Amino acid sequence: PLTIIPSEIVKNEISNVSSWDTELTYNNVELNASYLKTNPVEAVVIDISILETDRISLSVESIPEGAMGINELVLALHDTVVEPQMVFSMLEKLGDTINLANREAIDFVASNIYNAALNINGEILERHSQNVVPSYLKPGLEATVDTLANEDLKFANTSSNPVVLKLAMDEGDLLTEVYTPAKENEVVISVSQDEEIQPRTITRYSEELAIGQTEQIQPGVNGLRVSVYRTVYDEQKLVSRDYYPPVNR
């Protein structure tokens, strides 16, 4: 093997990732360099349980009946570590795994991760609304991710500590938790229903019905305009405004 001069620059770069063992990972780098190997260097991951001192977010939501492929998404996202000032991208993290789940499952998981990102005071970089009120969470806290439309869910960890995203399935529920070595601030998320929009009534005439007879084909559902606010250190900021159109009667 070639003799390698130690590099503090490389070691410092490795140490920036809190979930890696700096010394062991650096030894692997030196080993590859000393033999002029071109294959990627595998980082040595520490036991991330040491990062799970404080739980800063928890949600338990019932999995929708039509959601298929939830388990595959959970396995791909569980124990994701987002370092300080790093960006989480759901499309990037899932990769081809996203093709193993249907639309309802993807949006359900995306919504729970978005809700977690709000509660950790992460900076939301990209989020798209489903434009319909789901059966889970509150209006304004849902999200959708679509590969074909290039619609992603992205947030940045703006704290000075890493956060660990943990997902688990438990008897028909999805548990979404976020842990950090040290909680930095208290976050409160509130949803304000700004306006309730009444549905229209659409009347159709049919030869199959007798004179004076009526039949309701579709019940009406009220629409909503909502605003989501996040309060940190008694400072309240607007996060988003969403519109859910009514379903006509």
PDB file of C-alpha atoms in Angstrom:
ATOM      1  CA  PRO A   1       0.000   0.000   0.000  1.00  0.00           C
ATOM      2  CA  LEU A   2       1.002   3.614  -0.579  1.00  0.00           C
ATOM      3  CA  THR A   3       1.800   5.786   2.414  1.00  0.00           C
ATOM      4  CA  ILE A   4      -1.040   8.273   2.927  1.00  0.00           C
ATOM      5  CA  ILE A   5      -0.573  11.678   4.563  1.00  0.00           C
ATOM      6  CA  PRO A   6      -3.435  12.254   7.049  1.00  0.00           C
ATOM      7  CA  SER A   7      -5.961  14.882   5.941  1.00  0.00           C
ATOM      8  CA  GLU A   8      -7.807  16.861   8.586  1.00  0.00           C
ATOM      9  CA  ILE A   9      -9.973  18.382   5.845  1.00  0.00           C
ATOM     10  CA  VAL A  10     -11.364  14.964   4.875  1.00  0.00           C
ATOM     11  CA  LYS A  11     -11.786  13.966   8.515  1.00  0.00           C
ATOM     12  CA  ASN A  12     -13.679  17.187   9.295  1.00  0.00           C
ATOM     13  CA  GLU A  13     -15.999  16.611   6.328  1.00  0.00           C
ATOM     14  CA  ILE A  14     -16.785  13.118   7.638  1.00  0.00           C
ATOM     15  CA  SER A  15     -17.369  14.406  11.177  1.00  0.00           C
ATOM     16  CA  ASN A  16     -20.083  16.753   9.866  1.00  0.00           C
ATOM     17  CA  VAL A  17     -22.363  13.717   9.499  1.00  0.00           C
ATOM     18  CA  SER A  18     -23.340  12.863  13.057  1.00  0.00           C
ATOM     19  CA  SER A  19     -24.596   9.380  12.164  1.00  0.00           C
ATOM     20  CA  TRP A  20     -21.119   8.278  10.958  1.00  0.00           C
ATOM     21  CA  ASP A  21     -18.238   6.987  13.058  1.00  0.00           C
ATOM     22  CA  THR A  22     -15.546   9.505  12.074  1.00  0.00           C
ATOM     23  CA  GLU A  23     -12.447   7.427  12.843  1.00  0.00           C
ATOM     24  CA  LEU A  24     -13.631   4.154  11.330  1.00  0.00           C
ATOM     25  CA  THR A  25     -15.026   5.853   8.220  1.00  0.00           C
ATOM     26  CA  TYR A  26     -11.801   7.835   7.769  1.00  0.00           C
ATOM     27  CA  ASN A  27      -9.806   4.589   8.079  1.00  0.00           C
ATOM     28  CA  ASN A  28     -11.848   3.172   5.192  1.00  0.00           C
ATOM     29  CA  VAL A  29     -11.039   6.268   3.131  1.00  0.00           C
ATOM     30  CA  GLU A  30      -7.316   5.884   3.831  1.00  0.00           C
ATOM     31  CA  LEU A  31      -7.462   2.186   2.962  1.00  0.00           C
ATOM     32  CA  ASN A  32      -9.087   2.868  -0.408  1.00  0.00           C
ATOM     33  CA  ALA A  33      -6.608   5.658  -1.171  1.00  0.00           C
ATOM     34  CA  SER A  34      -3.555   3.597  -0.208  1.00  0.00           C
ATOM     35  CA  TYR A  35      -4.488   0.909  -2.764  1.00  0.00           C
ATOM     36  CA  LEU A  36      -5.795   3.434  -5.343  1.00  0.00           C
ATOM     37  CA  LYS A  37      -9.201   1.774  -5.269  1.00  0.00           C
ATOM     38  CA  THR A  38     -11.967   3.402  -7.308  1.00  0.00           C
ATOM     39  CA  ASN A  39     -14.995   1.803  -5.639  1.00  0.00           C
ATOM     40  CA  PRO A  40     -17.113   3.956  -3.271  1.00  0.00           C
ATOM     41  CA  VAL A  41     -16.091   4.099   0.378  1.00  0.00           C
ATOM     42  CA  GLU A  42     -18.730   2.739   2.744  1.00  0.00           C
ATOM     43  CA  ALA A  43     -19.316   4.907   5.804  1.00  0.00           C
ATOM     44  CA  VAL A  44     -19.462   3.199   9.198  1.00  0.00           C
ATOM     45  CA  VAL A  45     -22.801   4.142  10.749  1.00  0.00           C
ATOM     46  CA  ILE A  46     -23.017   4.529  14.517  1.00  0.00           C
ATOM     47  CA  ASP A  47     -25.933   3.398  16.635  1.00  0.00           C
ATOM     48  CA  ILE A  48     -28.341   6.270  15.908  1.00  0.00           C
ATOM     49  CA  SER A  49     -30.175   5.608  19.163  1.00  0.00           C
ATOM     50  CA  ILE A  50     -27.705   8.034  20.775  1.00  0.00           C
ATOM     51  CA  LEU A  51     -29.375  10.772  18.694  1.00  0.00           C
ATOM     52  CA  GLU A  52     -32.816   9.899  20.070  1.00  0.00           C
ATOM     53  CA  THR A  53     -32.744  11.753  23.378  1.00  0.00           C
ATOM     54  CA  ASP A  54     -35.759  14.040  22.918  1.00  0.00           C
ATOM     55  CA  ARG A  55     -38.914  13.282  20.948  1.00  0.00           C
ATOM     56  CA  ILE A  56     -40.060  16.509  19.318  1.00  0.00           C
ATOM     57  CA  SER A  57     -42.938  15.203  17.210  1.00  0.00           C
ATOM     58  CA  LEU A  58     -45.435  12.333  17.379  1.00  0.00           C
ATOM     59  CA  SER A  59     -48.518  11.543  15.290  1.00  0.00           C
ATOM     60  CA  VAL A  60     -50.671   8.411  15.139  1.00  0.00           C
ATOM     61  CA  GLU A  61     -53.005   8.211  12.145  1.00  0.00           C
ATOM     62  CA  SER A  62     -55.239   5.400  10.902  1.00  0.00           C
ATOM     63  CA  ILE A  63     -54.076   4.017   7.553  1.00  0.00           C
ATOM     64  CA  PRO A  64     -56.714   4.576   4.808  1.00  0.00           C
ATOM     65  CA  GLU A  65     -58.359   1.382   3.583  1.00  0.00           C
ATOM     66  CA  GLY A  66     -57.341   1.909  -0.040  1.00  0.00           C
ATOM     67  CA  ALA A  67     -53.651   2.570   0.704  1.00  0.00           C
ATOM     68  CA  MET A  68     -51.408  -0.089  -0.870  1.00  0.00           C
ATOM     69  CA  GLY A  69     -47.642  -0.351  -0.394  1.00  0.00           C
ATOM     70  CA  ILE A  70     -47.419   1.489   2.937  1.00  0.00           C
ATOM     71  CA  ASN A  71     -44.998  -1.076   4.350  1.00  0.00           C
ATOM     72  CA  GLU A  72     -42.474  -0.536   1.540  1.00  0.00           C
ATOM     73  CA  LEU A  73     -42.546   3.233   2.049  1.00  0.00           C
ATOM     74  CA  VAL A  74     -42.141   2.883   5.820  1.00  0.00           C
ATOM     75  CA  LEU A  75     -39.110   0.603   5.452  1.00  0.00           C
ATOM     76  CA  ALA A  76     -37.444   3.044   3.060  1.00  0.00           C
ATOM     77  CA  LEU A  77     -38.049   6.109   5.253  1.00  0.00           C
ATOM     78  CA  HIS A  78     -37.585   4.675   8.765  1.00  0.00           C
ATOM     79  CA  ASP A  79     -34.523   5.916  10.691  1.00  0.00           C
ATOM     80  CA  THR A  80     -33.784   8.714   8.211  1.00  0.00           C
ATOM     81  CA  VAL A  81     -31.258  11.144   9.708  1.00  0.00           C
ATOM     82  CA  VAL A  82     -31.474  14.749   8.512  1.00  0.00           C
ATOM     83  CA  GLU A  83     -28.327  16.628   9.452  1.00  0.00           C
ATOM     84  CA  PRO A  84     -28.325  20.333  10.394  1.00  0.00           C
ATOM     85  CA  GLN A  85     -28.798  22.582   7.344  1.00  0.00           C
ATOM     86  CA  MET A  86     -29.411  19.525   5.168  1.00  0.00           C
ATOM     87  CA  VAL A  87     -32.463  19.095   2.909  1.00  0.00           C
ATOM     88  CA  PHE A  88     -34.851  16.130   3.023  1.00  0.00           C
ATOM     89  CA  SER A  89     -36.460  15.211  -0.309  1.00  0.00           C
ATOM     90  CA  MET A  90     -39.117  12.496  -0.273  1.00  0.00           C
ATOM     91  CA  LEU A  91     -38.690  11.692  -3.977  1.00  0.00           C
ATOM     92  CA  GLU A  92     -34.911  11.468  -3.597  1.00  0.00           C
ATOM     93  CA  LYS A  93     -35.118   9.358  -0.431  1.00  0.00           C
ATOM     94  CA  LEU A  94     -37.628   6.865  -1.830  1.00  0.00           C
ATOM     95  CA  GLY A  95     -36.180   6.527  -5.332  1.00  0.00           C
ATOM     96  CA  ASP A  96     -37.764   3.620  -7.211  1.00  0.00           C
ATOM     97  CA  THR A  97     -39.479   2.418  -4.015  1.00  0.00           C
ATOM     98  CA  ILE A  98     -42.210   4.983  -4.627  1.00  0.00           C
ATOM     99  CA  ASN A  99     -43.418   2.869  -7.559  1.00  0.00           C
ATOM    100  CA  LEU A 100     -44.359   0.066  -5.144  1.00  0.00           C
ATOM    101  CA  ALA A 101     -47.169   2.115  -3.555  1.00  0.00           C
ATOM    102  CA  ASN A 102     -50.373   3.644  -4.882  1.00  0.00           C
ATOM    103  CA  ARG A 103     -51.393   7.306  -4.828  1.00  0.00           C
ATOM    104  CA  GLU A 104     -53.361   7.073  -1.568  1.00  0.00           C
ATOM    105  CA  ALA A 105     -50.450   5.463   0.289  1.00  0.00           C
ATOM    106  CA  ILE A 106     -47.897   7.964  -1.037  1.00  0.00           C
ATOM    107  CA  ASP A 107     -50.020  10.972  -0.112  1.00  0.00           C
ATOM    108  CA  PHE A 108     -50.801   9.538   3.320  1.00  0.00           C
ATOM    109  CA  VAL A 109     -47.116   9.076   4.169  1.00  0.00           C
ATOM    110  CA  ALA A 110     -46.203  12.450   2.643  1.00  0.00           C
ATOM    111  CA  SER A 111     -48.837  14.174   4.777  1.00  0.00           C
ATOM    112  CA  ASN A 112     -47.513  12.623   7.983  1.00  0.00           C
ATOM    113  CA  ILE A 113     -43.942  13.625   7.132  1.00  0.00           C
ATOM    114  CA  TYR A 114     -45.091  17.169   6.289  1.00  0.00           C
ATOM    115  CA  ASN A 115     -46.884  17.376   9.628  1.00  0.00           C
ATOM    116  CA  ALA A 116     -43.686  16.208  11.357  1.00  0.00           C
ATOM    117  CA  ALA A 117     -41.590  18.801   9.473  1.00  0.00           C
ATOM    118  CA  LEU A 118     -43.911  21.559  10.677  1.00  0.00           C
ATOM    119  CA  ASN A 119     -43.554  20.413  14.274  1.00  0.00           C
ATOM    120  CA  ILE A 120     -39.740  20.390  14.206  1.00  0.00           C
ATOM    121  CA  ASN A 121     -39.679  23.963  12.887  1.00  0.00           C
ATOM    122  CA  GLY A 122     -38.060  22.840   9.651  1.00  0.00           C
ATOM    123  CA  GLU A 123     -38.058  25.236   6.703  1.00  0.00           C
ATOM    124  CA  ILE A 124     -40.588  23.976   4.164  1.00  0.00           C
ATOM    125  CA  LEU A 125     -38.982  24.253   0.741  1.00  0.00           C
ATOM    126  CA  GLU A 126     -41.616  22.469  -1.348  1.00  0.00           C
ATOM    127  CA  ARG A 127     -45.086  21.175  -0.551  1.00  0.00           C
ATOM    128  CA  HIS A 128     -48.167  20.601  -2.702  1.00  0.00           C
ATOM    129  CA  SER A 129     -51.751  20.291  -1.466  1.00  0.00           C
ATOM    130  CA  GLN A 130     -54.079  17.426  -2.361  1.00  0.00           C
ATOM    131  CA  ASN A 131     -56.871  20.030  -2.765  1.00  0.00           C
ATOM    132  CA  VAL A 132     -59.298  17.642  -1.046  1.00  0.00           C
ATOM    133  CA  VAL A 133     -59.877  17.216   2.676  1.00  0.00           C
ATOM    134  CA  PRO A 134     -58.426  13.794   3.597  1.00  0.00           C
ATOM    135  CA  SER A 135     -59.761  11.415   6.247  1.00  0.00           C
ATOM    136  CA  TYR A 136     -56.592  11.947   8.321  1.00  0.00           C
ATOM    137  CA  LEU A 137     -54.932  14.958   9.941  1.00  0.00           C
ATOM    138  CA  LYS A 138     -56.459  18.435   9.724  1.00  0.00           C
ATOM    139  CA  PRO A 139     -57.087  20.397   6.528  1.00  0.00           C
ATOM    140  CA  GLY A 140     -53.920  22.314   5.676  1.00  0.00           C
ATOM    141  CA  LEU A 141     -51.624  19.654   7.143  1.00  0.00           C
ATOM    142  CA  GLU A 142     -51.841  17.255   4.202  1.00  0.00           C
ATOM    143  CA  ALA A 143     -49.464  16.954   1.237  1.00  0.00           C
ATOM    144  CA  THR A 144     -49.091  15.123  -2.056  1.00  0.00           C
ATOM    145  CA  VAL A 145     -46.019  13.809  -3.877  1.00  0.00           C
ATOM    146  CA  ASP A 146     -46.153  12.896  -7.566  1.00  0.00           C
ATOM    147  CA  THR A 147     -43.199  11.595  -9.583  1.00  0.00           C
ATOM    148  CA  LEU A 148     -44.779  12.229 -12.995  1.00  0.00           C
ATOM    149  CA  ALA A 149     -45.749  15.805 -12.109  1.00  0.00           C
ATOM    150  CA  ASN A 150     -42.357  16.353 -10.419  1.00  0.00           C
ATOM    151  CA  GLU A 151     -44.101  17.403  -7.227  1.00  0.00           C
ATOM    152  CA  ASP A 152     -41.876  16.734  -4.220  1.00  0.00           C
ATOM    153  CA  LEU A 153     -41.950  17.266  -0.470  1.00  0.00           C
ATOM    154  CA  LYS A 154     -38.805  19.029   0.733  1.00  0.00           C
ATOM    155  CA  PHE A 155     -37.794  20.578   4.022  1.00  0.00           C
ATOM    156  CA  ALA A 156     -34.522  21.781   5.528  1.00  0.00           C
ATOM    157  CA  ASN A 157     -33.369  21.051   9.065  1.00  0.00           C
ATOM    158  CA  THR A 158     -32.650  24.572  10.305  1.00  0.00           C
ATOM    159  CA  SER A 159     -31.701  23.526  13.838  1.00  0.00           C
ATOM    160  CA  SER A 160     -28.159  22.970  15.093  1.00  0.00           C
ATOM    161  CA  ASN A 161     -28.829  19.287  15.857  1.00  0.00           C
ATOM    162  CA  PRO A 162     -29.632  16.320  13.605  1.00  0.00           C
ATOM    163  CA  VAL A 163     -33.173  14.930  13.590  1.00  0.00           C
ATOM    164  CA  VAL A 164     -34.149  11.278  13.201  1.00  0.00           C
ATOM    165  CA  LEU A 165     -37.353  10.425  11.357  1.00  0.00           C
ATOM    166  CA  LYS A 166     -38.943   7.177  12.545  1.00  0.00           C
ATOM    167  CA  LEU A 167     -41.982   5.473  10.993  1.00  0.00           C
ATOM    168  CA  ALA A 168     -43.732   2.299  12.125  1.00  0.00           C
ATOM    169  CA  MET A 169     -46.985   0.461  11.452  1.00  0.00           C
ATOM    170  CA  ASP A 170     -49.023  -0.723  14.416  1.00  0.00           C
ATOM    171  CA  GLU A 171     -52.385  -2.501  14.035  1.00  0.00           C
ATOM    172  CA  GLY A 172     -53.698  -0.343  11.211  1.00  0.00           C
ATOM    173  CA  ASP A 173     -52.041   2.875  12.400  1.00  0.00           C
ATOM    174  CA  LEU A 174     -48.975   4.733  11.172  1.00  0.00           C
ATOM    175  CA  LEU A 175     -46.731   6.121  13.905  1.00  0.00           C
ATOM    176  CA  THR A 176     -44.548   9.032  12.804  1.00  0.00           C
ATOM    177  CA  GLU A 177     -41.943  10.282  15.286  1.00  0.00           C
ATOM    178  CA  VAL A 178     -39.045  12.719  15.162  1.00  0.00           C
ATOM    179  CA  TYR A 179     -36.166  12.603  17.657  1.00  0.00           C
ATOM    180  CA  THR A 180     -33.168  14.845  18.284  1.00  0.00           C
ATOM    181  CA  PRO A 181     -30.250  14.817  20.754  1.00  0.00           C
ATOM    182  CA  ALA A 182     -31.450  18.102  22.289  1.00  0.00           C
ATOM    183  CA  LYS A 183     -34.759  19.916  21.859  1.00  0.00           C
ATOM    184  CA  GLU A 184     -34.139  23.564  20.994  1.00  0.00           C
ATOM    185  CA  ASN A 185     -37.583  25.192  21.012  1.00  0.00           C
ATOM    186  CA  GLU A 186     -41.282  24.616  21.551  1.00  0.00           C
ATOM    187  CA  VAL A 187     -43.379  24.602  18.367  1.00  0.00           C
ATOM    188  CA  VAL A 188     -47.166  24.993  18.195  1.00  0.00           C
ATOM    189  CA  ILE A 189     -49.065  24.393  14.952  1.00  0.00           C
ATOM    190  CA  SER A 190     -52.561  25.841  14.580  1.00  0.00           C
ATOM    191  CA  VAL A 191     -55.089  25.629  11.753  1.00  0.00           C
ATOM    192  CA  SER A 192     -57.592  28.445  11.209  1.00  0.00           C
ATOM    193  CA  GLN A 193     -60.740  27.786   9.159  1.00  0.00           C
ATOM    194  CA  ASP A 194     -61.076  31.136   7.400  1.00  0.00           C
ATOM    195  CA  GLU A 195     -64.189  30.391   5.344  1.00  0.00           C
ATOM    196  CA  GLU A 196     -66.684  27.574   4.823  1.00  0.00           C
ATOM    197  CA  ILE A 197     -67.993  27.436   1.269  1.00  0.00           C
ATOM    198  CA  GLN A 198     -71.465  26.047   0.583  1.00  0.00           C
ATOM    199  CA  PRO A 199     -71.852  23.624  -2.334  1.00  0.00           C
ATOM    200  CA  ARG A 200     -74.062  24.359  -5.323  1.00  0.00           C
ATOM    201  CA  THR A 201     -77.068  22.198  -6.196  1.00  0.00           C
ATOM    202  CA  ILE A 202     -77.015  20.807  -9.737  1.00  0.00           C
ATOM    203  CA  THR A 203     -80.439  19.664 -11.022  1.00  0.00           C
ATOM    204  CA  ARG A 204     -80.722  17.141 -13.843  1.00  0.00           C
ATOM    205  CA  TYR A 205     -83.938  15.973 -15.486  1.00  0.00           C
ATOM    206  CA  SER A 206     -84.528  12.306 -16.274  1.00  0.00           C
ATOM    207  CA  GLU A 207     -87.215  10.460 -18.218  1.00  0.00           C
ATOM    208  CA  GLU A 208     -86.723   7.513 -15.861  1.00  0.00           C
ATOM    209  CA  LEU A 209     -88.310   9.400 -12.934  1.00  0.00           C
ATOM    210  CA  ALA A 210     -92.014  10.084 -12.552  1.00  0.00           C
ATOM    211  CA  ILE A 211     -93.318  13.658 -12.367  1.00  0.00           C
ATOM    212  CA  GLY A 212     -92.579  15.103  -8.910  1.00  0.00           C
ATOM    213  CA  GLN A 213     -90.144  12.281  -8.043  1.00  0.00           C
ATOM    214  CA  THR A 214     -86.552  13.193  -7.082  1.00  0.00           C
ATOM    215  CA  GLU A 215     -83.424  11.179  -6.439  1.00  0.00           C
ATOM    216  CA  GLN A 216     -80.194  12.446  -4.891  1.00  0.00           C
ATOM    217  CA  ILE A 217     -77.209  11.106  -6.821  1.00  0.00           C
ATOM    218  CA  GLN A 218     -74.479  12.864  -4.852  1.00  0.00           C
ATOM    219  CA  PRO A 219     -74.638  14.647  -1.488  1.00  0.00           C
ATOM    220  CA  GLY A 220     -72.982  18.042  -1.257  1.00  0.00           C
ATOM    221  CA  VAL A 221     -69.844  18.634   0.802  1.00  0.00           C
ATOM    222  CA  ASN A 222     -68.797  22.054   2.078  1.00  0.00           C
ATOM    223  CA  GLY A 223     -65.536  23.558   0.844  1.00  0.00           C
ATOM    224  CA  LEU A 224     -62.936  25.263   3.028  1.00  0.00           C
ATOM    225  CA  ARG A 225     -60.339  27.984   3.043  1.00  0.00           C
ATOM    226  CA  VAL A 226     -57.800  27.397   5.806  1.00  0.00           C
ATOM    227  CA  SER A 227     -54.614  29.021   7.071  1.00  0.00           C
ATOM    228  CA  VAL A 228     -51.832  27.190   8.914  1.00  0.00           C
ATOM    229  CA  TYR A 229     -49.728  29.057  11.484  1.00  0.00           C
ATOM    230  CA  ARG A 230     -46.585  28.040  13.355  1.00  0.00           C
ATOM    231  CA  THR A 231     -45.719  29.633  16.702  1.00  0.00           C
ATOM    232  CA  VAL A 232     -42.132  29.515  18.006  1.00  0.00           C
ATOM    233  CA  TYR A 233     -41.059  31.537  21.055  1.00  0.00           C
ATOM    234  CA  ASP A 234     -44.450  33.330  21.008  1.00  0.00           C
ATOM    235  CA  GLU A 235     -43.780  34.490  17.432  1.00  0.00           C
ATOM    236  CA  GLN A 236     -46.531  33.376  15.061  1.00  0.00           C
ATOM    237  CA  LYS A 237     -45.881  33.024  11.333  1.00  0.00           C
ATOM    238  CA  LEU A 238     -48.134  32.046   8.442  1.00  0.00           C
ATOM    239  CA  VAL A 239     -47.050  28.739   6.868  1.00  0.00           C
ATOM    240  CA  SER A 240     -49.658  28.227   4.144  1.00  0.00           C
ATOM    241  CA  ARG A 241     -53.142  29.015   2.881  1.00  0.00           C
ATOM    242  CA  ASP A 242     -55.130  26.229   1.246  1.00  0.00           C
ATOM    243  CA  TYR A 243     -58.405  26.038  -0.657  1.00  0.00           C
ATOM    244  CA  TYR A 244     -60.556  22.909  -0.724  1.00  0.00           C
ATOM    245  CA  PRO A 245     -63.369  23.330  -3.283  1.00  0.00           C
ATOM    246  CA  PRO A 246     -66.865  22.133  -2.352  1.00  0.00           C
ATOM    247  CA  VAL A 247     -68.448  19.018  -3.850  1.00  0.00           C
ATOM    248  CA  ASN A 248     -71.683  19.997  -5.582  1.00  0.00           C
ATOM    249  CA  ARG A 249     -74.990  18.443  -4.482  1.00  0.00           C
TER     250      ARG A 249
END
